[in-house]
Tab-separated table of C-alpha atoms and ligand atoms in Angstrom:
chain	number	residue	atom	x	y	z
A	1	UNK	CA	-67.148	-87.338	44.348
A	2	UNK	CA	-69.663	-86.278	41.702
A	3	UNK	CA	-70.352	-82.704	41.062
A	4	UNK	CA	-73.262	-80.880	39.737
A	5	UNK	CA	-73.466	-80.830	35.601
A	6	UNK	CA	-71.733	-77.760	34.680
A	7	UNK	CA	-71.753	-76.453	31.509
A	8	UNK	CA	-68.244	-75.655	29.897
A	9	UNK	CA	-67.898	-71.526	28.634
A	10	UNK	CA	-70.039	-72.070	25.993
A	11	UNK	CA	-72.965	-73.404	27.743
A	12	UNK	CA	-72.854	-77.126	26.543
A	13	UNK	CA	-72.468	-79.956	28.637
A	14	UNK	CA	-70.126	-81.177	26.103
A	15	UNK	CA	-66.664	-83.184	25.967
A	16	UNK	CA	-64.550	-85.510	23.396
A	17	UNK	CA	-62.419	-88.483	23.809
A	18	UNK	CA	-60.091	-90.836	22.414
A	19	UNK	CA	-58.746	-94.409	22.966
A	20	UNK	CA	-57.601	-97.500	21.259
A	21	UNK	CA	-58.002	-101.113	20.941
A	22	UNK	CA	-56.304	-103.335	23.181
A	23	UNK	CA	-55.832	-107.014	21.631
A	24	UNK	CA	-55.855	-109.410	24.541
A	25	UNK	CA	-52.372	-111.658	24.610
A	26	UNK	CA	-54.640	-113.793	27.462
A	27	UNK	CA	-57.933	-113.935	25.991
A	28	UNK	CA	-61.077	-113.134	27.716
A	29	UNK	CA	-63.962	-115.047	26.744
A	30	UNK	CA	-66.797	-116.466	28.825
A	31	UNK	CA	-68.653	-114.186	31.735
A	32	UNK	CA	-69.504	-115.026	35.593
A	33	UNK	CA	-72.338	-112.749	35.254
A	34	UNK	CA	-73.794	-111.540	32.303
A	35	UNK	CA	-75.781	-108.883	33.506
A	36	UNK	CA	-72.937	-106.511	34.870
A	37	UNK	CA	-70.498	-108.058	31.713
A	38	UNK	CA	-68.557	-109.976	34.995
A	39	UNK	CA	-65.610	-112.567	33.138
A	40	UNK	CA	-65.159	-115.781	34.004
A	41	UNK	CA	-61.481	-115.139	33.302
A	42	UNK	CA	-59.208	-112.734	33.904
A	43	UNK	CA	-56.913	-111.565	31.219
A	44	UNK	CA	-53.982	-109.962	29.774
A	45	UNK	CA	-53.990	-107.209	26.731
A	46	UNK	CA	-51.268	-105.062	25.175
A	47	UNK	CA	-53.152	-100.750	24.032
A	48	UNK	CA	-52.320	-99.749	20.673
A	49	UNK	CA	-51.475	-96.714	19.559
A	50	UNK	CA	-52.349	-95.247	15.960
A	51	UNK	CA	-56.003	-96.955	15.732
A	52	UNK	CA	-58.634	-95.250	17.603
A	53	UNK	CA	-61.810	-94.395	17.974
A	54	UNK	CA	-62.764	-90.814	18.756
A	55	UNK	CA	-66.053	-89.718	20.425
A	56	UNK	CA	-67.658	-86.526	20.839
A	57	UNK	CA	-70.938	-86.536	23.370
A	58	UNK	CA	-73.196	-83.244	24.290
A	59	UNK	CA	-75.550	-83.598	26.861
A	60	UNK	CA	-78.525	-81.670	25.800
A	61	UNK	CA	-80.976	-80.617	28.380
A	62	UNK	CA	-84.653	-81.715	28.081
A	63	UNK	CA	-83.422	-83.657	25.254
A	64	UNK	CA	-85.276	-86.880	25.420
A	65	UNK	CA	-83.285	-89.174	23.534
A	66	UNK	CA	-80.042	-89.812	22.408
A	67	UNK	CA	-78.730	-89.428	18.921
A	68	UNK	CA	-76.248	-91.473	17.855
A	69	UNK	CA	-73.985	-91.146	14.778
A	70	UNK	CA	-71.278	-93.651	14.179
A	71	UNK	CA	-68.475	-93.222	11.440
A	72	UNK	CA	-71.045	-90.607	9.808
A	73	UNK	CA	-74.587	-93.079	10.167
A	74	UNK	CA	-77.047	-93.918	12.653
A	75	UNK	CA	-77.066	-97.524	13.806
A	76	UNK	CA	-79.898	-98.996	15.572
A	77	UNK	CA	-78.464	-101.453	17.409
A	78	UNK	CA	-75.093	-99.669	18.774
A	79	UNK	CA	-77.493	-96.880	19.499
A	80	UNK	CA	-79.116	-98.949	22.157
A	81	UNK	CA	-75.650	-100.123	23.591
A	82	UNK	CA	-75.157	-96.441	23.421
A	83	UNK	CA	-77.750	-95.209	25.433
A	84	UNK	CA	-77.295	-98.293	28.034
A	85	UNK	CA	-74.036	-96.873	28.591
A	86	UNK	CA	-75.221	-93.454	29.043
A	87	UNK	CA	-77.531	-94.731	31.591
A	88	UNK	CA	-75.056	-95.685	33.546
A	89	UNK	CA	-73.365	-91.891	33.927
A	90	UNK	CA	-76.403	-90.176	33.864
A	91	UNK	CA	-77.454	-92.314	36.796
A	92	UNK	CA	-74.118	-91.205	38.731
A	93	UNK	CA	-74.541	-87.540	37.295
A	94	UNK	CA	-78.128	-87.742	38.642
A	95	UNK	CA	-79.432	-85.990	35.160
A	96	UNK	CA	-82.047	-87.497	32.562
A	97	UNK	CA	-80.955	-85.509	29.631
A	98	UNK	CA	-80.515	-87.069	26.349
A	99	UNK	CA	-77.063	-86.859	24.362
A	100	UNK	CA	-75.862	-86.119	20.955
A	101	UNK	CA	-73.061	-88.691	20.379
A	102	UNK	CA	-70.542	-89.068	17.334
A	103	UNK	CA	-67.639	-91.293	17.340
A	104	UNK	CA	-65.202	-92.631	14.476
A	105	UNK	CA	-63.210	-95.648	14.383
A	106	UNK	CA	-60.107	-95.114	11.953
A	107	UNK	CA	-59.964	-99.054	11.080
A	108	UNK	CA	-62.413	-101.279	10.329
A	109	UNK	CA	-65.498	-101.657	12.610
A	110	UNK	CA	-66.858	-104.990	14.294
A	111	UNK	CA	-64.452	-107.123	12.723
A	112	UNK	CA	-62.213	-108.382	15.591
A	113	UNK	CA	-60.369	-105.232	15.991
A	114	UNK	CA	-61.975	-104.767	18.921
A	115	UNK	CA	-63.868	-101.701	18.248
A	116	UNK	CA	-66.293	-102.224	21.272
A	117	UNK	CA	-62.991	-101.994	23.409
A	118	UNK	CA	-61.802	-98.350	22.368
A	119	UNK	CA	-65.304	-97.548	21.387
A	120	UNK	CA	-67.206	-97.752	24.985
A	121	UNK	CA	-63.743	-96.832	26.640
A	122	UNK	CA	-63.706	-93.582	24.848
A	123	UNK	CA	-67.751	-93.062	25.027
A	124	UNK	CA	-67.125	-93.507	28.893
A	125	UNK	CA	-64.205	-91.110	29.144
A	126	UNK	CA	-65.901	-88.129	26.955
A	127	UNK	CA	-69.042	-88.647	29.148
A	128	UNK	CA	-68.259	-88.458	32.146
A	129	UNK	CA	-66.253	-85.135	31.339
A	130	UNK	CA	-69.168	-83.700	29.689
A	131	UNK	CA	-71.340	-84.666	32.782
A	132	UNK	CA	-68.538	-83.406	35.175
A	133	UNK	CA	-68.302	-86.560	36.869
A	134	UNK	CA	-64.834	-86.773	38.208
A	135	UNK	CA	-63.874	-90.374	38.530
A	136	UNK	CA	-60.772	-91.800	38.424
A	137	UNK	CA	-59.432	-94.146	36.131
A	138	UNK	CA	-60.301	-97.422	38.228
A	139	UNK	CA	-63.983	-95.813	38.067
A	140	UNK	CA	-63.897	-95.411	34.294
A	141	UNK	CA	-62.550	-98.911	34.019
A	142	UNK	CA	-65.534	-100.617	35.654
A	143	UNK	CA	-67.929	-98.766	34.124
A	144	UNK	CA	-66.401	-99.280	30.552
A	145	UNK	CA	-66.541	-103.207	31.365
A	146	UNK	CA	-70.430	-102.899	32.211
A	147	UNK	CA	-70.939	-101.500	28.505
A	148	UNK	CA	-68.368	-103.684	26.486
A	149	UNK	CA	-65.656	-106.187	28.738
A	150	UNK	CA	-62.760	-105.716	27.099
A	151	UNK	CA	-63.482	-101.453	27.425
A	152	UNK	CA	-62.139	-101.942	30.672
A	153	UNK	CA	-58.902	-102.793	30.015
A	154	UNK	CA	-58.791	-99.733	27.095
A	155	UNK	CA	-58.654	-97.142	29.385
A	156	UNK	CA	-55.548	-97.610	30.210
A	157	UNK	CA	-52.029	-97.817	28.102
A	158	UNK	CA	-49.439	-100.189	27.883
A	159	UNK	CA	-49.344	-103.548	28.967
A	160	UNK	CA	-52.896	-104.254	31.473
A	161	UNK	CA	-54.307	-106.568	33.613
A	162	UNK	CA	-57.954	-106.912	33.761
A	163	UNK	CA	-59.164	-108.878	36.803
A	164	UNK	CA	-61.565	-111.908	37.066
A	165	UNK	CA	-62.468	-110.122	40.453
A	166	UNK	CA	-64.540	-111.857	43.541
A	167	UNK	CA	-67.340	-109.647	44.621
A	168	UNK	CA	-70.377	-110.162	43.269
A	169	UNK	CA	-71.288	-106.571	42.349
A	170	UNK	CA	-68.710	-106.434	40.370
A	171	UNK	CA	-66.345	-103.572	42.287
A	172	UNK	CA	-63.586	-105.581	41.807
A	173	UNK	CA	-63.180	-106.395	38.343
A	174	UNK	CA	-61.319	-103.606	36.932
A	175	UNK	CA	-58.121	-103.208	34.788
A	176	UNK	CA	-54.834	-102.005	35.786
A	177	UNK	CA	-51.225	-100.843	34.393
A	178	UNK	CA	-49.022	-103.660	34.471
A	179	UNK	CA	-46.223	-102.198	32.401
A	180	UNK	CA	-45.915	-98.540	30.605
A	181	UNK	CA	-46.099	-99.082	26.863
A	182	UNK	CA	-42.538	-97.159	26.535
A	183	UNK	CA	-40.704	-99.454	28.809
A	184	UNK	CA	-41.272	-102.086	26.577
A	185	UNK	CA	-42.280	-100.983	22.935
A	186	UNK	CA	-43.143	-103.763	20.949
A	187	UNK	CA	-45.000	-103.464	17.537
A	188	UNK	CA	-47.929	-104.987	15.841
A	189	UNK	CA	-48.833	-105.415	12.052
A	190	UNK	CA	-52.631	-106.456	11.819
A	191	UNK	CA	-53.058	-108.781	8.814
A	192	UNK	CA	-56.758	-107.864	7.733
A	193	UNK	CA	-58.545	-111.091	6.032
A	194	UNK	CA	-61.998	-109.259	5.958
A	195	UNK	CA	-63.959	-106.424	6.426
A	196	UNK	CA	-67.116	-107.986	7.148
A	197	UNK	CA	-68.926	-107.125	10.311
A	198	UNK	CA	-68.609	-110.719	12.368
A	199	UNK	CA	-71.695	-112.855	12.355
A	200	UNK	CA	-71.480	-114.214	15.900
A	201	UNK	CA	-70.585	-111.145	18.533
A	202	UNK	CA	-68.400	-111.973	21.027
A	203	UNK	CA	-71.241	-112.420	23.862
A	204	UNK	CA	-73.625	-114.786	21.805
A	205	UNK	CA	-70.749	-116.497	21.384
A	206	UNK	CA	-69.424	-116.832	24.907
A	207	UNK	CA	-72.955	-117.515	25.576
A	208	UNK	CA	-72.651	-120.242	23.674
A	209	UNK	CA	-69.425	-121.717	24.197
A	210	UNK	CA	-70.171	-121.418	28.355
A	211	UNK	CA	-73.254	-123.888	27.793
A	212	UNK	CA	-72.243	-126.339	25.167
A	213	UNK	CA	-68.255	-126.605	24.794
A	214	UNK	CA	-67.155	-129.343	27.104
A	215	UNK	CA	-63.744	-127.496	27.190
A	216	UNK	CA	-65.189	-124.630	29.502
A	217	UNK	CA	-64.482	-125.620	33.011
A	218	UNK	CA	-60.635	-126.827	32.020
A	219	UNK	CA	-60.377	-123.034	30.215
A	220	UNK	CA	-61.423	-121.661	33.292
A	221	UNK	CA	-59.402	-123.702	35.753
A	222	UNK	CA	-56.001	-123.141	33.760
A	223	UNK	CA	-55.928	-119.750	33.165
A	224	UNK	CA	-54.842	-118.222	36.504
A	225	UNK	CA	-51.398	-120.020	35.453
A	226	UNK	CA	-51.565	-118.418	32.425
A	227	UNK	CA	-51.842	-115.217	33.543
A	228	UNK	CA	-49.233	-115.208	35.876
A	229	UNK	CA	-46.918	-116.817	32.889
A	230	UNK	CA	-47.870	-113.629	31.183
A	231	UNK	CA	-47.107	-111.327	33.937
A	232	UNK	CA	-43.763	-112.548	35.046
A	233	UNK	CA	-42.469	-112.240	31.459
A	234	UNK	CA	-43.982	-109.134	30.622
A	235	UNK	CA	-42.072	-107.547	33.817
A	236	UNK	CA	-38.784	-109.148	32.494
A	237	UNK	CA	-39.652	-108.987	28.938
A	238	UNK	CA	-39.190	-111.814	27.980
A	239	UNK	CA	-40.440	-112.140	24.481
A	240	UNK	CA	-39.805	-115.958	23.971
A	241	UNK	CA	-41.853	-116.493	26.773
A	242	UNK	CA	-44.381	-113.612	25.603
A	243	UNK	CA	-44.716	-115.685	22.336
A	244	UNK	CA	-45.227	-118.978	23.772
A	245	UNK	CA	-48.159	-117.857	26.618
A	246	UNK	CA	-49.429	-115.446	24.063
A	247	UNK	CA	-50.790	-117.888	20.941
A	248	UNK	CA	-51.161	-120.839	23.832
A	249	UNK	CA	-53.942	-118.929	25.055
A	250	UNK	CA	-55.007	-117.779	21.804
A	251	UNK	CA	-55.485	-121.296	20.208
A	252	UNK	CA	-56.534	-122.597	23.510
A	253	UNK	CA	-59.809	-119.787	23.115
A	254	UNK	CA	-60.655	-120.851	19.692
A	255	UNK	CA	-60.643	-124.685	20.801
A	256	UNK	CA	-62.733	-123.733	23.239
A	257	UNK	CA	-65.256	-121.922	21.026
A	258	UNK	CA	-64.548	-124.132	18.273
A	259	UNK	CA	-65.871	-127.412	20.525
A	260	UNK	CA	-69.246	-125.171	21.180
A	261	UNK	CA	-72.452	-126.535	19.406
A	262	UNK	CA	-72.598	-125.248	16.500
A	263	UNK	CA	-69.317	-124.391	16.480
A	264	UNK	CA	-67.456	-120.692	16.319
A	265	UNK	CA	-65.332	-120.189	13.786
A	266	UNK	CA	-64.064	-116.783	13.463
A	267	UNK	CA	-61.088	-117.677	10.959
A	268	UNK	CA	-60.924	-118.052	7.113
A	269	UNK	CA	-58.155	-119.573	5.550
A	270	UNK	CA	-56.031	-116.075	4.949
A	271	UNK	CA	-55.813	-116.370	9.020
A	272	UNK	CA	-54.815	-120.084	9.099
A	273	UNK	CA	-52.138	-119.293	6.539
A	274	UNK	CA	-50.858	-116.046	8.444
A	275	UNK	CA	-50.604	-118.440	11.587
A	276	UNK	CA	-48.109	-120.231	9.296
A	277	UNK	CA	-46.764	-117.484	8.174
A	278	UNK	CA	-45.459	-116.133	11.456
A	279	UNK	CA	-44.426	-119.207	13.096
A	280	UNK	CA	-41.912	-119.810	10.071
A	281	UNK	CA	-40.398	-116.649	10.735
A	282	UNK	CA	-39.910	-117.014	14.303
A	283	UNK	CA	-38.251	-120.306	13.587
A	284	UNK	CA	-35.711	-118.519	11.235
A	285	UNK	CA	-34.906	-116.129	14.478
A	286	UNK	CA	-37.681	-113.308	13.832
A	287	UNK	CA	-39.168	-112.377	17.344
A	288	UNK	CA	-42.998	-112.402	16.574
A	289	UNK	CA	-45.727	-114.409	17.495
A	290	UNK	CA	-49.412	-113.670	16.276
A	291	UNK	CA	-52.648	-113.643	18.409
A	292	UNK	CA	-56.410	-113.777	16.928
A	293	UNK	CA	-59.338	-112.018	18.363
A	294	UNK	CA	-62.985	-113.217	17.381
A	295	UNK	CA	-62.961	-112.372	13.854
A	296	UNK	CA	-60.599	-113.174	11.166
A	297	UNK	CA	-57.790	-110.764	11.583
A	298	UNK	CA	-54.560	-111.710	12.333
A	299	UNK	CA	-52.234	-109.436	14.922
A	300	UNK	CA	-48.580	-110.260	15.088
A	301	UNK	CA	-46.586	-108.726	17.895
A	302	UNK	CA	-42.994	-108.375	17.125
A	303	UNK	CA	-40.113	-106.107	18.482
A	304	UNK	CA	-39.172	-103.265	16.331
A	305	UNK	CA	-36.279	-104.193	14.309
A	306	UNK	CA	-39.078	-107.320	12.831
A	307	UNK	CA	-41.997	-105.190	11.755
A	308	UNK	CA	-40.591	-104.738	8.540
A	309	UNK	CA	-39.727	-107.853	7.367
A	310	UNK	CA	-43.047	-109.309	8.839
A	311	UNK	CA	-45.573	-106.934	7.170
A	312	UNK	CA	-43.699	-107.769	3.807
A	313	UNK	CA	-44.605	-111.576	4.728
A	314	UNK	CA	-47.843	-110.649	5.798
A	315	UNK	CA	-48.591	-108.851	2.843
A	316	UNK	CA	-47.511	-111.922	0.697
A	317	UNK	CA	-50.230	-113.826	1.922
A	318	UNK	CA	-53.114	-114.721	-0.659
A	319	UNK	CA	-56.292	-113.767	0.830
A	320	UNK	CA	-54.494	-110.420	3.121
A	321	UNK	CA	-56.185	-107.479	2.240
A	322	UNK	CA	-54.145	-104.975	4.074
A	323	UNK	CA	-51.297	-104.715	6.924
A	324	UNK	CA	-51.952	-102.220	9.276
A	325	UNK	CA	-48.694	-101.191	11.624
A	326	UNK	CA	-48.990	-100.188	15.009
A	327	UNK	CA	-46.984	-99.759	18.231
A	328	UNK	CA	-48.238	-99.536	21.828
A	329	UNK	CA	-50.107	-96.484	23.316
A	330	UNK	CA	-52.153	-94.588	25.920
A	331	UNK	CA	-55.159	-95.059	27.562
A	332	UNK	CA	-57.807	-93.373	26.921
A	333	UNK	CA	-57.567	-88.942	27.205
A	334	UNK	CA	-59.301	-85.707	26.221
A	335	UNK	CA	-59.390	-84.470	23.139
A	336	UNK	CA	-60.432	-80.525	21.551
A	337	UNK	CA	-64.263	-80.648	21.237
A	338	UNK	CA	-64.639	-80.619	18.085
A	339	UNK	CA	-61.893	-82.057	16.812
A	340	UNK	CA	-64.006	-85.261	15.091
A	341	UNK	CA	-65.482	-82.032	12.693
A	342	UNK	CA	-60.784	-82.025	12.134
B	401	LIG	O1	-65.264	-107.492	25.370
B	401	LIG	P1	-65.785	-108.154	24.168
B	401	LIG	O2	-67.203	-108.515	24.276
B	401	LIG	O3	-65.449	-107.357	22.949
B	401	LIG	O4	-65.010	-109.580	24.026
B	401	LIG	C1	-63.647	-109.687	23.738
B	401	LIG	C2	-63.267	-111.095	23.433
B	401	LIG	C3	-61.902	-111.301	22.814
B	401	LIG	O5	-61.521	-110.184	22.039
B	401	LIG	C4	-61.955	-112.503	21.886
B	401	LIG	C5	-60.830	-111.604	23.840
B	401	LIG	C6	-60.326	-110.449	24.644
B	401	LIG	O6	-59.859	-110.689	25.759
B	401	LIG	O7	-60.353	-109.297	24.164
């Protein structure tokens, strides 16, 4: 139930959040509806832990317009996904005041590391505390997918399920918990290749793959069987069969993008060769498998006792810039206003 705007003690409408990436394991790519961000697919993703983005947002009343700051600059055109976003709490809060928002990504922005995910996740979380808007996590989840997709699924931790849903207004395409990210805590190094911001976002692209790839109806009619591959062996944990669902649905996306006219290709050869890379240590009895989002970085999932051994292989790839090392975290929480100032 929504409440009246209240301001906190020192008479700001004012909040801060965090959350974290998710990298999808069964991809999402293509919408139903692009107007409420609807996906033609549902899909699979594993939270991470020590990337994040942080986001502080102060509702400022009779404020016309929002300010936006991101990772210290203004930027036109996240500004405006920004304020869409907004909208769509100050519509439930009933208020028309414009906000002050600044949010930092500790890892490389727009590059495939989906920054949109934990960005509008963490953007929904801090303003709809700041606004007083008490919604629960299902709530939070739907909105974040109307601002960015794969938000949705970064509100929570763990191991989550984002569904294709039927309705058409969208009510029923949220994320939820499949597994806790403790009760199974697997690790990922992130092999980055570049830190260029992607030329070909991922809805342009799914745009484009959805009217010219003649792969899209055979994506769309195989992946309920993926996703229940992926289910049943993340509730037994079964990391052979993790591995094998995981980078069949990952390839199986970039066919699918690849066949579009003209064609998406998100990797450069540092990607191709980390692909290599990892499958030649799984076949000498490392437990890893990698996955590839729409940009050039390359995440391998591994269990715990592996992430050593493959970030050192990682690393010795020509054309890897830098191995990030992650495990599995929370969904998205409160955090000390003020602590981006920290
Ligand atoms: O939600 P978006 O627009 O950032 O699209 C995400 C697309 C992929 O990262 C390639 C796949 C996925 O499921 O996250």
């Amino acid at each position: 139930m929504n409440r009246e705007p209240r301001a906190d003690e020192s008479g700001e409408f004012h909040a801060a959040s965090q959350a974290q990436p998710n990298i999808a394991l069964v991809k999402y790519w293509g919408k139903r509806d692009a107007a409420l961000n609807l996906p033609a697919v549902g899909s699979i993703s594993i939270t991470l832990d020590s990337l994040w983005t942080r986001t502080d947002v102060r509702f400022v009343p009779g404020q016309k317009h929002d300010r936006v700051s991101l990772n210290g600059r203004s930027d036109e055109a996240e500004a405006k996904r920004v304020t869409a976003c907004l909208d769509l709490l100050r519509q439930r809060a009933a208020v028309d005041w414009g906000a002050d928002v600044a949010s930092q990504n500790n890892f490389p922005t727009a590059a495939g590391l989906a920054s949109s995910a934990s960005g509008f996740a963490a953007l929904v979380h801090a303003g709809a505390q700041a606004l007083g808007l008490e919604l629960s996590l299902a709530e939070q989840s739907v909105l974040a997918r109307r601002c960015s997709g794969s938000a949705a699924r970064s509100i929570f931790g763990g191991y989550v399920e984002w569904a294709h849903g039927r309705l058409a207004d969208g009510t029923d395409s949220v994320a939820q918990p499949l597994l806790a990210a403790e009760a199974w805590p697997l690790r990922v190094a992130v092999a980055i290749t570049s830190k260029a911001a992607k030329q070909v976002g991922s809805s342009e692209g799914m745009r484009r793959t959805a009217q010219t790839s003649p792969y899209q109806s055979a994506w769309v009619d195989t992946q309920e069987a993926d996703l229940s591959t992926a289910r049943s062996a993340i509730l037994a944990r079964d990391f052979d069969a993790l591995a094998q669902i995981s980078e069949y649905s990952c390839l199986k996306m970039h066919a699918l993008a690849m066949a579009a006219q003209p064609g998406l290709l998100y990797w450069n050869g540092a990607t191709v060769e980390c692909m290599h890379r990892v499958r030649a240590l799984r076949q000498q009895g490392l437990p890893v498998f990698f996955t590839v989002d729409a940009g050039p970085q390359l995440k391998a999932v591994c269990e715990p006792a592996a992430i050593e051994q493959v970030k050192a292989a990682l690393r010795d790839v020509p054309g890897v810039l830098d191995v990030l090392d992650t495990g599995l975290g929370a969904g998205a929480r409160a955090m000390p206003v003020g602590a981006l100032e920290a």
